[in-house]
Coordinates of C-alpha atoms in Angstrom, one line a residue:
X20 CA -30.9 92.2 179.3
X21 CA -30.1 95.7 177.8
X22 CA -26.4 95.3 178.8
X23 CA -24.4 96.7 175.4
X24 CA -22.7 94.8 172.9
X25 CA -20.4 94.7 170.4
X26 CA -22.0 96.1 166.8
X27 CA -20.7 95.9 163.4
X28 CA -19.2 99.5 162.0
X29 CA -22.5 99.8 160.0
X30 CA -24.5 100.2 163.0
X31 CA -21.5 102.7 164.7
X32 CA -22.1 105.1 162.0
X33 CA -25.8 104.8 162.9
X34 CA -25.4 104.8 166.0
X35 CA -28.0 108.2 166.5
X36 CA -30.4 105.7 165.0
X37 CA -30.2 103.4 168.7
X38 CA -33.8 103.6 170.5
X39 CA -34.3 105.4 173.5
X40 CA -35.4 102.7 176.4
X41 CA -37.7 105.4 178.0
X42 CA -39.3 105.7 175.1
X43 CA -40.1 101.8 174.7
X44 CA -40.3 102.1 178.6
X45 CA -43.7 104.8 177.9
X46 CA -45.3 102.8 174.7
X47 CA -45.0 99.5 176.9
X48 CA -46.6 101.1 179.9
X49 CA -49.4 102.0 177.2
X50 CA -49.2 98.4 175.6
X51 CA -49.9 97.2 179.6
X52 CA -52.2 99.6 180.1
X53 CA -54.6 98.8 177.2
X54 CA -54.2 95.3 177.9
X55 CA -55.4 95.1 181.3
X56 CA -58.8 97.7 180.2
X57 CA -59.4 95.2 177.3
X58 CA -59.4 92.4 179.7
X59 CA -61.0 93.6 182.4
X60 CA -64.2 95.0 179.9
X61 CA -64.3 91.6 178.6
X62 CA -64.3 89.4 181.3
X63 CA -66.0 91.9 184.0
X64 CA -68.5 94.2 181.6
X65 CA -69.4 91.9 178.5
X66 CA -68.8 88.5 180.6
X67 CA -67.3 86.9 178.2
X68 CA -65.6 83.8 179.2
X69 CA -62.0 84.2 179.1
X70 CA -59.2 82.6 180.8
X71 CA -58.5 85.5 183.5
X72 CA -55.8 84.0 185.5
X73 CA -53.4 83.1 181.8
X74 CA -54.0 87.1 181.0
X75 CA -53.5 88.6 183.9
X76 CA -50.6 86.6 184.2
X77 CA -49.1 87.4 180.7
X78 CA -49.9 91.4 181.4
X79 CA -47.9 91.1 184.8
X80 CA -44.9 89.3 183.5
X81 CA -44.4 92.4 180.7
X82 CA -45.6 95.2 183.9
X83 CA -42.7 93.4 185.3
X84 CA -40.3 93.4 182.9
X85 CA -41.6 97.0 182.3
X86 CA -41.0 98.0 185.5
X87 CA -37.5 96.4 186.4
X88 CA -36.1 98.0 183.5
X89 CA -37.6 101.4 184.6
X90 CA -35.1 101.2 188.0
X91 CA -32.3 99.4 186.7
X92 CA -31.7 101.8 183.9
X93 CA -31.6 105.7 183.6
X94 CA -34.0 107.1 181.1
X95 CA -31.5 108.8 179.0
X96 CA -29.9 105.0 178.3
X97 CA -29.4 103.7 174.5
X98 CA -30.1 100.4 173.5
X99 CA -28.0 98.2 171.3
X100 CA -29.5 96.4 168.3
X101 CA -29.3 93.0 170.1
X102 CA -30.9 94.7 173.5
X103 CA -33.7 96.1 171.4
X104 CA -34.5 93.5 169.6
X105 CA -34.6 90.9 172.4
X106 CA -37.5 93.2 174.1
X107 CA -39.4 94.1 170.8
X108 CA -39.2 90.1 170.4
X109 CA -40.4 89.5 174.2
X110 CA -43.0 91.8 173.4
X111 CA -44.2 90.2 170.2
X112 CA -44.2 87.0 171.8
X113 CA -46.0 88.5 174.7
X114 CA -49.4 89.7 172.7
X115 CA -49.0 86.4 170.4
X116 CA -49.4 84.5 173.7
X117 CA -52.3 86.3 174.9
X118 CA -53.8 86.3 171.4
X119 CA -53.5 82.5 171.5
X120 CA -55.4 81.9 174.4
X121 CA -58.3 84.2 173.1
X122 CA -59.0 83.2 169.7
X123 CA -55.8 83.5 167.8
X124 CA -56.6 85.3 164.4
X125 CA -59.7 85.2 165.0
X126 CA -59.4 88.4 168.0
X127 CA -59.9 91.7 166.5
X128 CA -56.3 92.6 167.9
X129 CA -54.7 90.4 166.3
X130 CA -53.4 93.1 164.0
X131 CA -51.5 94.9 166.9
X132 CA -48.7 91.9 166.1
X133 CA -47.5 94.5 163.4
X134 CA -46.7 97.0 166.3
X135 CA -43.0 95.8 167.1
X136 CA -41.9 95.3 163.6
X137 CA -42.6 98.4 162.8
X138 CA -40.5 99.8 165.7
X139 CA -37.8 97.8 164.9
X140 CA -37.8 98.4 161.2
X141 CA -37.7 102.3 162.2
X142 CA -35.0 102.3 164.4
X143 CA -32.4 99.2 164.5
X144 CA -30.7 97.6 161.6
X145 CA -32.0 95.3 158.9
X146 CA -30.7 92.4 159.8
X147 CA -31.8 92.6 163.3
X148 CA -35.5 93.7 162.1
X149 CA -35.6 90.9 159.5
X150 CA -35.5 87.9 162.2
X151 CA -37.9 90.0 163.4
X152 CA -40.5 90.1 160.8
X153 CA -39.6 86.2 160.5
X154 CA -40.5 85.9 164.1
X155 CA -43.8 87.6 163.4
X156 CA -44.3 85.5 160.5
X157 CA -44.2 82.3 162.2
X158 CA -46.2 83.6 165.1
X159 CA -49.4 84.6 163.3
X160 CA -49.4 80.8 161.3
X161 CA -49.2 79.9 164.9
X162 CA -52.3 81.4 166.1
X163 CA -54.7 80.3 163.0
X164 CA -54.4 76.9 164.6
X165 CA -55.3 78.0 168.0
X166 CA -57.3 75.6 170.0
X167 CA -59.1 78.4 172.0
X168 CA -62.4 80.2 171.2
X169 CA -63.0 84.0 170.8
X170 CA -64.5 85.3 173.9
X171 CA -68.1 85.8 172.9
X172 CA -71.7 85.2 174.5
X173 CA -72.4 82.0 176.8
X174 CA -73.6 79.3 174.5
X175 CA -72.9 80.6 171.3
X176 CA -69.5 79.7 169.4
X177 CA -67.9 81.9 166.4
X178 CA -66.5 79.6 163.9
X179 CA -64.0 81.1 161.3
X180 CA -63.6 79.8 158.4
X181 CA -60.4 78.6 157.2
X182 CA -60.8 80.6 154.0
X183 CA -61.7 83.1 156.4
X184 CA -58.4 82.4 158.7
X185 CA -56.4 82.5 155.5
X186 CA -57.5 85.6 154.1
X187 CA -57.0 87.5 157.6
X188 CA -53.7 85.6 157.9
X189 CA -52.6 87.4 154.4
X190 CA -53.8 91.1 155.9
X191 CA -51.4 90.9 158.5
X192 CA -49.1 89.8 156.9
X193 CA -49.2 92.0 153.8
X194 CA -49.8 94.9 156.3
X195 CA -46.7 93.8 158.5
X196 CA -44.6 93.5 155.3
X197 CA -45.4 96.8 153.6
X198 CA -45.5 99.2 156.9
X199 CA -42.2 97.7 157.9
X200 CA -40.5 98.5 154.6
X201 CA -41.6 102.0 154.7
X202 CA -40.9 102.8 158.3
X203 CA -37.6 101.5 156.8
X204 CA -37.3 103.6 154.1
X205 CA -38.9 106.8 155.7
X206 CA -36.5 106.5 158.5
X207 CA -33.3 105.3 156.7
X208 CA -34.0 108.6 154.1
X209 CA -34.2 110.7 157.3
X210 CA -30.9 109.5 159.1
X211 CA -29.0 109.9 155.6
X212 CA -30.4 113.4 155.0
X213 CA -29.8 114.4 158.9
X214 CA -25.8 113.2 158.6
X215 CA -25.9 115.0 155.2
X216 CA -26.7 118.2 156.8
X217 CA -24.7 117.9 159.3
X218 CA -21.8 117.3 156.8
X219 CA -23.2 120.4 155.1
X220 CA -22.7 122.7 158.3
X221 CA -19.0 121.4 158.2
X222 CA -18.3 122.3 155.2
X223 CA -20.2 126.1 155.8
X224 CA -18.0 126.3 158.9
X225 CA -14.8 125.6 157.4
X226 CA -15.3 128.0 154.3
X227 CA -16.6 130.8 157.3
X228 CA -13.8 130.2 159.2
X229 CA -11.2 130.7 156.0
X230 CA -13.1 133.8 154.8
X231 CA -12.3 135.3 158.2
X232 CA -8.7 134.6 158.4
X233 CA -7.9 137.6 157.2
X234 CA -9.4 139.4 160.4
X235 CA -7.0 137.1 162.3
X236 CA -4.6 138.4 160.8
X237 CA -5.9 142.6 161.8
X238 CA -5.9 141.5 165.2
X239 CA -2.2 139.4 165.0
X240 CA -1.1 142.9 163.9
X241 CA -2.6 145.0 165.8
X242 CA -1.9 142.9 169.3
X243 CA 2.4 143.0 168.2
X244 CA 2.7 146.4 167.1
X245 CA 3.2 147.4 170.5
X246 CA 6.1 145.0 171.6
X247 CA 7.3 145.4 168.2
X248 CA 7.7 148.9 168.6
X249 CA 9.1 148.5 172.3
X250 CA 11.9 146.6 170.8
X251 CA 12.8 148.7 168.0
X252 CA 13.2 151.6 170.5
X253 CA 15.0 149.4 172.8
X254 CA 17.7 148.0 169.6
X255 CA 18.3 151.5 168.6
X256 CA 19.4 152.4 172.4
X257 CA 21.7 149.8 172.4
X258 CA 23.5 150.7 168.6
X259 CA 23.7 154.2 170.2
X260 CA 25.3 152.9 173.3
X261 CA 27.7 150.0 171.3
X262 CA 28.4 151.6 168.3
X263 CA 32.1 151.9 169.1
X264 CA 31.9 148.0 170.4
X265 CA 32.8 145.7 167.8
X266 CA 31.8 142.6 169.8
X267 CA 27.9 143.4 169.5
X268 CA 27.4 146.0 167.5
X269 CA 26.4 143.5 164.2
X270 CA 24.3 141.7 166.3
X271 CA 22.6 144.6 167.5
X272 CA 21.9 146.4 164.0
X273 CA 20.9 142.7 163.0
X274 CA 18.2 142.8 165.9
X275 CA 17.1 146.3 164.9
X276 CA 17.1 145.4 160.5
X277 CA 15.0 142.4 161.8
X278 CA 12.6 144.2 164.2
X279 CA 12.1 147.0 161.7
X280 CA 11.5 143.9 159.2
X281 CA 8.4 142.8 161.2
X282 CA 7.0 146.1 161.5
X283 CA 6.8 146.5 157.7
X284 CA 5.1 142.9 157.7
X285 CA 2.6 144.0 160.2
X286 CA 2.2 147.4 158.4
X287 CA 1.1 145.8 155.1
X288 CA -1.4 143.2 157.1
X289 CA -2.7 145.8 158.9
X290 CA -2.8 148.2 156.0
X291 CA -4.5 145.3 153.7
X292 CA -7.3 144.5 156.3
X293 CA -7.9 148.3 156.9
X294 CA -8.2 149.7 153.2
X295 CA -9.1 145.8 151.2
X296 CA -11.7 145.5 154.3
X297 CA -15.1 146.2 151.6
X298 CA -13.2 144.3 149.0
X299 CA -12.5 141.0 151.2
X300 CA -16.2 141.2 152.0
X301 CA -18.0 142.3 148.3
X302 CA -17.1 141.9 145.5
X303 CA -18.7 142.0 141.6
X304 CA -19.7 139.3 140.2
X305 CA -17.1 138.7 137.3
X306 CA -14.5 139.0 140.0
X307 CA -16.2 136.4 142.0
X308 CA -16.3 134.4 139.3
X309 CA -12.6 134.3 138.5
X310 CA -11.9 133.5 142.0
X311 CA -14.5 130.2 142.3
X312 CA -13.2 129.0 138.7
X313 CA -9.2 129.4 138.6
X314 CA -8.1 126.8 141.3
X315 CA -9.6 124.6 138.4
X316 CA -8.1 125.7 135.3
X317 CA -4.3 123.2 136.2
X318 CA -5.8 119.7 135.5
X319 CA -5.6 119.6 131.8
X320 CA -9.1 120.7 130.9
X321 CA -9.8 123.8 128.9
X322 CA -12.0 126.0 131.3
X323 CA -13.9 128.9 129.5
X324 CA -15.7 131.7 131.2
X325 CA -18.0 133.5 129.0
X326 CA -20.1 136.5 130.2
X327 CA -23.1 137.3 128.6
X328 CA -23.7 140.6 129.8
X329 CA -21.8 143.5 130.0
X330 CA -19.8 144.1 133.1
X331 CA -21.2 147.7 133.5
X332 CA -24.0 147.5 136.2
X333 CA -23.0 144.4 137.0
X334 CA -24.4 142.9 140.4
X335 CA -22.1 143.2 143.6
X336 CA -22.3 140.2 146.0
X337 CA -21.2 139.5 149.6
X338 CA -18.2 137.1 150.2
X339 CA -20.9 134.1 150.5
X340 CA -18.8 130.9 151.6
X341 CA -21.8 129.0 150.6
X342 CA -22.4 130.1 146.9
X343 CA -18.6 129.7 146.3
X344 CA -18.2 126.7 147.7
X345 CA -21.2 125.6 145.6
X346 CA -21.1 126.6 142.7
X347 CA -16.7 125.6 143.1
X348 CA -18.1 122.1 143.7
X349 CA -20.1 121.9 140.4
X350 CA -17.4 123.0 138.1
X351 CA -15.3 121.1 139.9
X352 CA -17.4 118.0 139.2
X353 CA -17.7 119.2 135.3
X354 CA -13.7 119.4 135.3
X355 CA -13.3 115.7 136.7
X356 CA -16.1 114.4 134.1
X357 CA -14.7 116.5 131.1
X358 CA -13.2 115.0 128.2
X359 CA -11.7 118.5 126.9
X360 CA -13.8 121.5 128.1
X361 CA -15.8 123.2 130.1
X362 CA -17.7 126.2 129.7
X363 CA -19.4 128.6 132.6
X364 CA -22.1 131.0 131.7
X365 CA -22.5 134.0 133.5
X366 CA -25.6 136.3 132.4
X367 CA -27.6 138.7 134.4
X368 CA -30.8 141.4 133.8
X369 CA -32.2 143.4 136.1
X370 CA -34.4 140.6 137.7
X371 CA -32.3 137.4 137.0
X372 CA -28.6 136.5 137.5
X373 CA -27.7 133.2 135.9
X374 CA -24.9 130.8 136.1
X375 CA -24.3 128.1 133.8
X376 CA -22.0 125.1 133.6
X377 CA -21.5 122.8 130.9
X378 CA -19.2 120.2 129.9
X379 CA -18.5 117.6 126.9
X380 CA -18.7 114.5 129.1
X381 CA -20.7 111.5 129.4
X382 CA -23.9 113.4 131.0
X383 CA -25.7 111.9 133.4
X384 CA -27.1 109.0 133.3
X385 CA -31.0 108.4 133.4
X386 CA -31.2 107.1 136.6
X387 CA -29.2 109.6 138.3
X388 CA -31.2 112.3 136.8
X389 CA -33.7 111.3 138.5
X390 CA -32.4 111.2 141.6
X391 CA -29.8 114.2 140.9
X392 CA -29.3 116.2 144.7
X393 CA -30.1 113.3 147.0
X394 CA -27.5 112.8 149.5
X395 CA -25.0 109.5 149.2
X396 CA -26.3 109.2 145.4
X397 CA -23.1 108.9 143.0
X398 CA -22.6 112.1 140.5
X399 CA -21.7 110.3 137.6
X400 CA -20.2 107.0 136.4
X401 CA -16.7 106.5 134.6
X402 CA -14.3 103.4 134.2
X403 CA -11.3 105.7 135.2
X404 CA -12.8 107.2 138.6
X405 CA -13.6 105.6 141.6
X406 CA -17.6 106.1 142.7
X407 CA -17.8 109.0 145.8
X408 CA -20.5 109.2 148.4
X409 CA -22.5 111.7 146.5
X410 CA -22.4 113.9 149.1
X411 CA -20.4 117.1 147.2
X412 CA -23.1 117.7 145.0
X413 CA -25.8 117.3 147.9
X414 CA -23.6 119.9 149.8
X415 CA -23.7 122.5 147.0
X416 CA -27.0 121.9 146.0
X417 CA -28.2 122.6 149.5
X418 CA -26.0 125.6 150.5
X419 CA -27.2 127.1 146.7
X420 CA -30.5 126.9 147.4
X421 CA -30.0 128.2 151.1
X422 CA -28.7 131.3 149.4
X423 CA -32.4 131.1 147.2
X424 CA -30.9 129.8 144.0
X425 CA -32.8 127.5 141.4
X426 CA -31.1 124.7 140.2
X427 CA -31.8 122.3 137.3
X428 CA -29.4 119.5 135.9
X429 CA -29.8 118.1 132.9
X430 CA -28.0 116.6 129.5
X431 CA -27.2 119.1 127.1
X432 CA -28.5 118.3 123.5
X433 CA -28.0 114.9 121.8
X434 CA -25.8 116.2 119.2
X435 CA -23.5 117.6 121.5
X436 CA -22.7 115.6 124.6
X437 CA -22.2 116.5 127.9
X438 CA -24.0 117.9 131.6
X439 CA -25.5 120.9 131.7
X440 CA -26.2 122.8 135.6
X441 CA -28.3 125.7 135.8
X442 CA -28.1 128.1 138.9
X443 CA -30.4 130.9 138.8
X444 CA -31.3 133.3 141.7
X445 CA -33.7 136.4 141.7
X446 CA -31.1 139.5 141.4
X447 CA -32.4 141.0 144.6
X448 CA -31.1 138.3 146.8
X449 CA -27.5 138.5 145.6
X450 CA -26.8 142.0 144.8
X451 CA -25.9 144.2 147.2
X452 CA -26.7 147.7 145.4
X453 CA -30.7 145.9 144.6
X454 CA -33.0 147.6 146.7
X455 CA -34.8 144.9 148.2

């Protein structure tokens, strides 16, 4: 029944998304649970006639189900779509039947129909959760025409009506409709963000793990110093010993020019690592600058950087992979939307440092502005470019503001066209020499 089956790539890429079957194992236990109190205090406490047998059956046959799935399956299993949505189904048409056979919409539960849409609209795909909701649909017309009375008091009968049927037929349904589309949203906006991040930490990783390289490197030189030096001694034995050889002695000062040639390498590595060691890791902000803006000044586009403020007192900032990578992304994104320049701000006081980015492009467009940072929303429009994911400017949005920046995008003046990014942070946060 829960065997697995093939699934479309959409659902492999959301396949974090699958529901756990201990978890619909637990909320059918409660589902059975419920069931069987509700019965039992209507037939046994209010006496209510009610067809016992037909409900007790109907609650067995899902304890049953319940229960042979609990064995045959370890808790930790997955379901496919098509596994979860033939037991949300067998549990809709479960409660329909019993809702049938005591007053249809007419039963005060008859609401509880809404439970296994919602499920499946939060966790399986749309298609499978639409058949679903179609399911639903044609189950509640089904019980407005139900034959059976609502349990209630010997000799008195409720009549509803069909005004009455109608307008609780439209609750549930309306109620159905709208909580399903928002456990779909809410839950579709979660996965999203969650693979965004997790994109996000990638991307930190990488930019870590090339900021350290030059460490590597320390150690590389360190660790072959010794055998380096091992050989040396060794090649300059053997040019004493065959100097009056002819047969080796040019291989032998070849081995020695060539040994003495790796030591110098590992000299300057080691050398570089040892005395560059605080200016690999801090740096002032000007000189950060240059670094994050000249891999973009080749592509055709006239790149200015302007500061504002003088460079004297200038704040000194940690190697941050995550500000350079972000605020790289961004005037990359200005360079690719350009049509002939673009222009980045630096300014700073003794509270504020500010980074600005402007270009003479198209802008954003209205729509985007208003949903500017989200992840798998497009940064722009143009005939020329293919559309991305939108997740670069999600990834340097986030790691900007995990470094406590500000950010505000927005289209520069009418007269003058073009996107404008602001990145501000507090000057304590970024500069080393602040006393924070």
């Amino acid at each position: 029944m829960v065997d697995n089956v093939e699934n479309s790539p959409e659902e492999d890429r959301h396949s974090s998304r699958r529901l756990r079957l201990q978890t619909l194992v637990r909320l059918r236990w409660l589902a059975v649970g419920g069931q069987a109190v509700t019965v039992f205090i209507v037939a046994f406490w209010l006496k209510f006639p009610l067809p016992l047998v037909a409900c007790a059956v109907l609650i067995a046959a899902l304890a049953a189900v319940n229960f042979y799935l609990m064995i045959r399956y370890p808790p930790t299993h997955r379901l496919y779509p098509g596994a979860a949505f033939a037991l949300l189904g067998f549990d809709l048409l479960q409660l329909c039947a019993l809702l049938f056979i005591t007053g249809g919409l007419a039963n005060p539960f008859a609401a509880l129909v809404c439970v296994p849409v919602i499920i499946s609209f939060a966790s399986q795909p749309i298609r499978f959760s639409t058949v679903l909701i179609l399911v639903a649909m044609v189950c509640i017309t089904i019980l407005a025409f139900s034959p059976f009375p609502l349990p209630w008091f010997d000799g008195v009968e409720i009549n509803v009506h069909t005004v009455m049927q109608f307008g609780v037929w439209c609750s549930i349904a309306s109620t159905m409709a709208f909580a399903a589309f928002y456990a779909y949203r809410v839950s579709m906006e979660a996965s999203q963000l969650a693979d965004a991040l997790a994109a996000t930490e990638l991307v930190l990783q990488r930019e870590k793990h090339l900021s350290q390289l030059d460490g590597l490197a320390a150690a590389a030189a360190h660790e072959l110093g010794t055998p380096l030096a091992t050989i040396s001694v060794v090649a300059k034995e053997m040019e004493r010993e065959l100097k009056d050889d002819d047969r080796f002695r040019e291989d032998v000062q070849l081995l020695r020019s060539q040994s003495e040639r790796c030591r110098d390498i590992l000299r300057r590595l080691a050398t570089l690592s040892a005395e560059g060691e605080a200016h690999l890791r801090r740096l002032p902000l000007s000189s950060m600058m240059e670094e994050i803006v000249a891999p973009h000044r080749e592509f055709g586009i006239k790149l200015e950087l302007i500061e504002k403020s003088p460079r004297k007192g200038e704040p000194v900032t940690d190697r941050n992979a995550g500000i350079m990578y972000g605020l790289g992304n961004l005037i990359e994104n200005a360079v690719d939307y350009a049509r002939d320049r673009v222009t980045v701000t630096v300014e700073h006081d003794p509270k504020k440092v500010r980074i600005t980015v402007e270009d003479d492009g198209e802008g954003y467009s209205s729509d985007i502005l208003t949903r500017i940072g989200e992840p798998y929303v497009t940064k722009r429009q143009r005939e020329d470019r293919a559309g991305g994911l939108g997740l670069g400017l999600f990834i340097a949005k986030t790691l900007l503001e995990r470094s406590g920046a500000s950010l505000v995008f927005e289209n520069r003046m009418p007269e003058t066209a073009g996107a404008r990014v602001r990145v501000e942070w507090p000057r304590m946060l970024i500069d080393v020499n602040s006393t924070k």
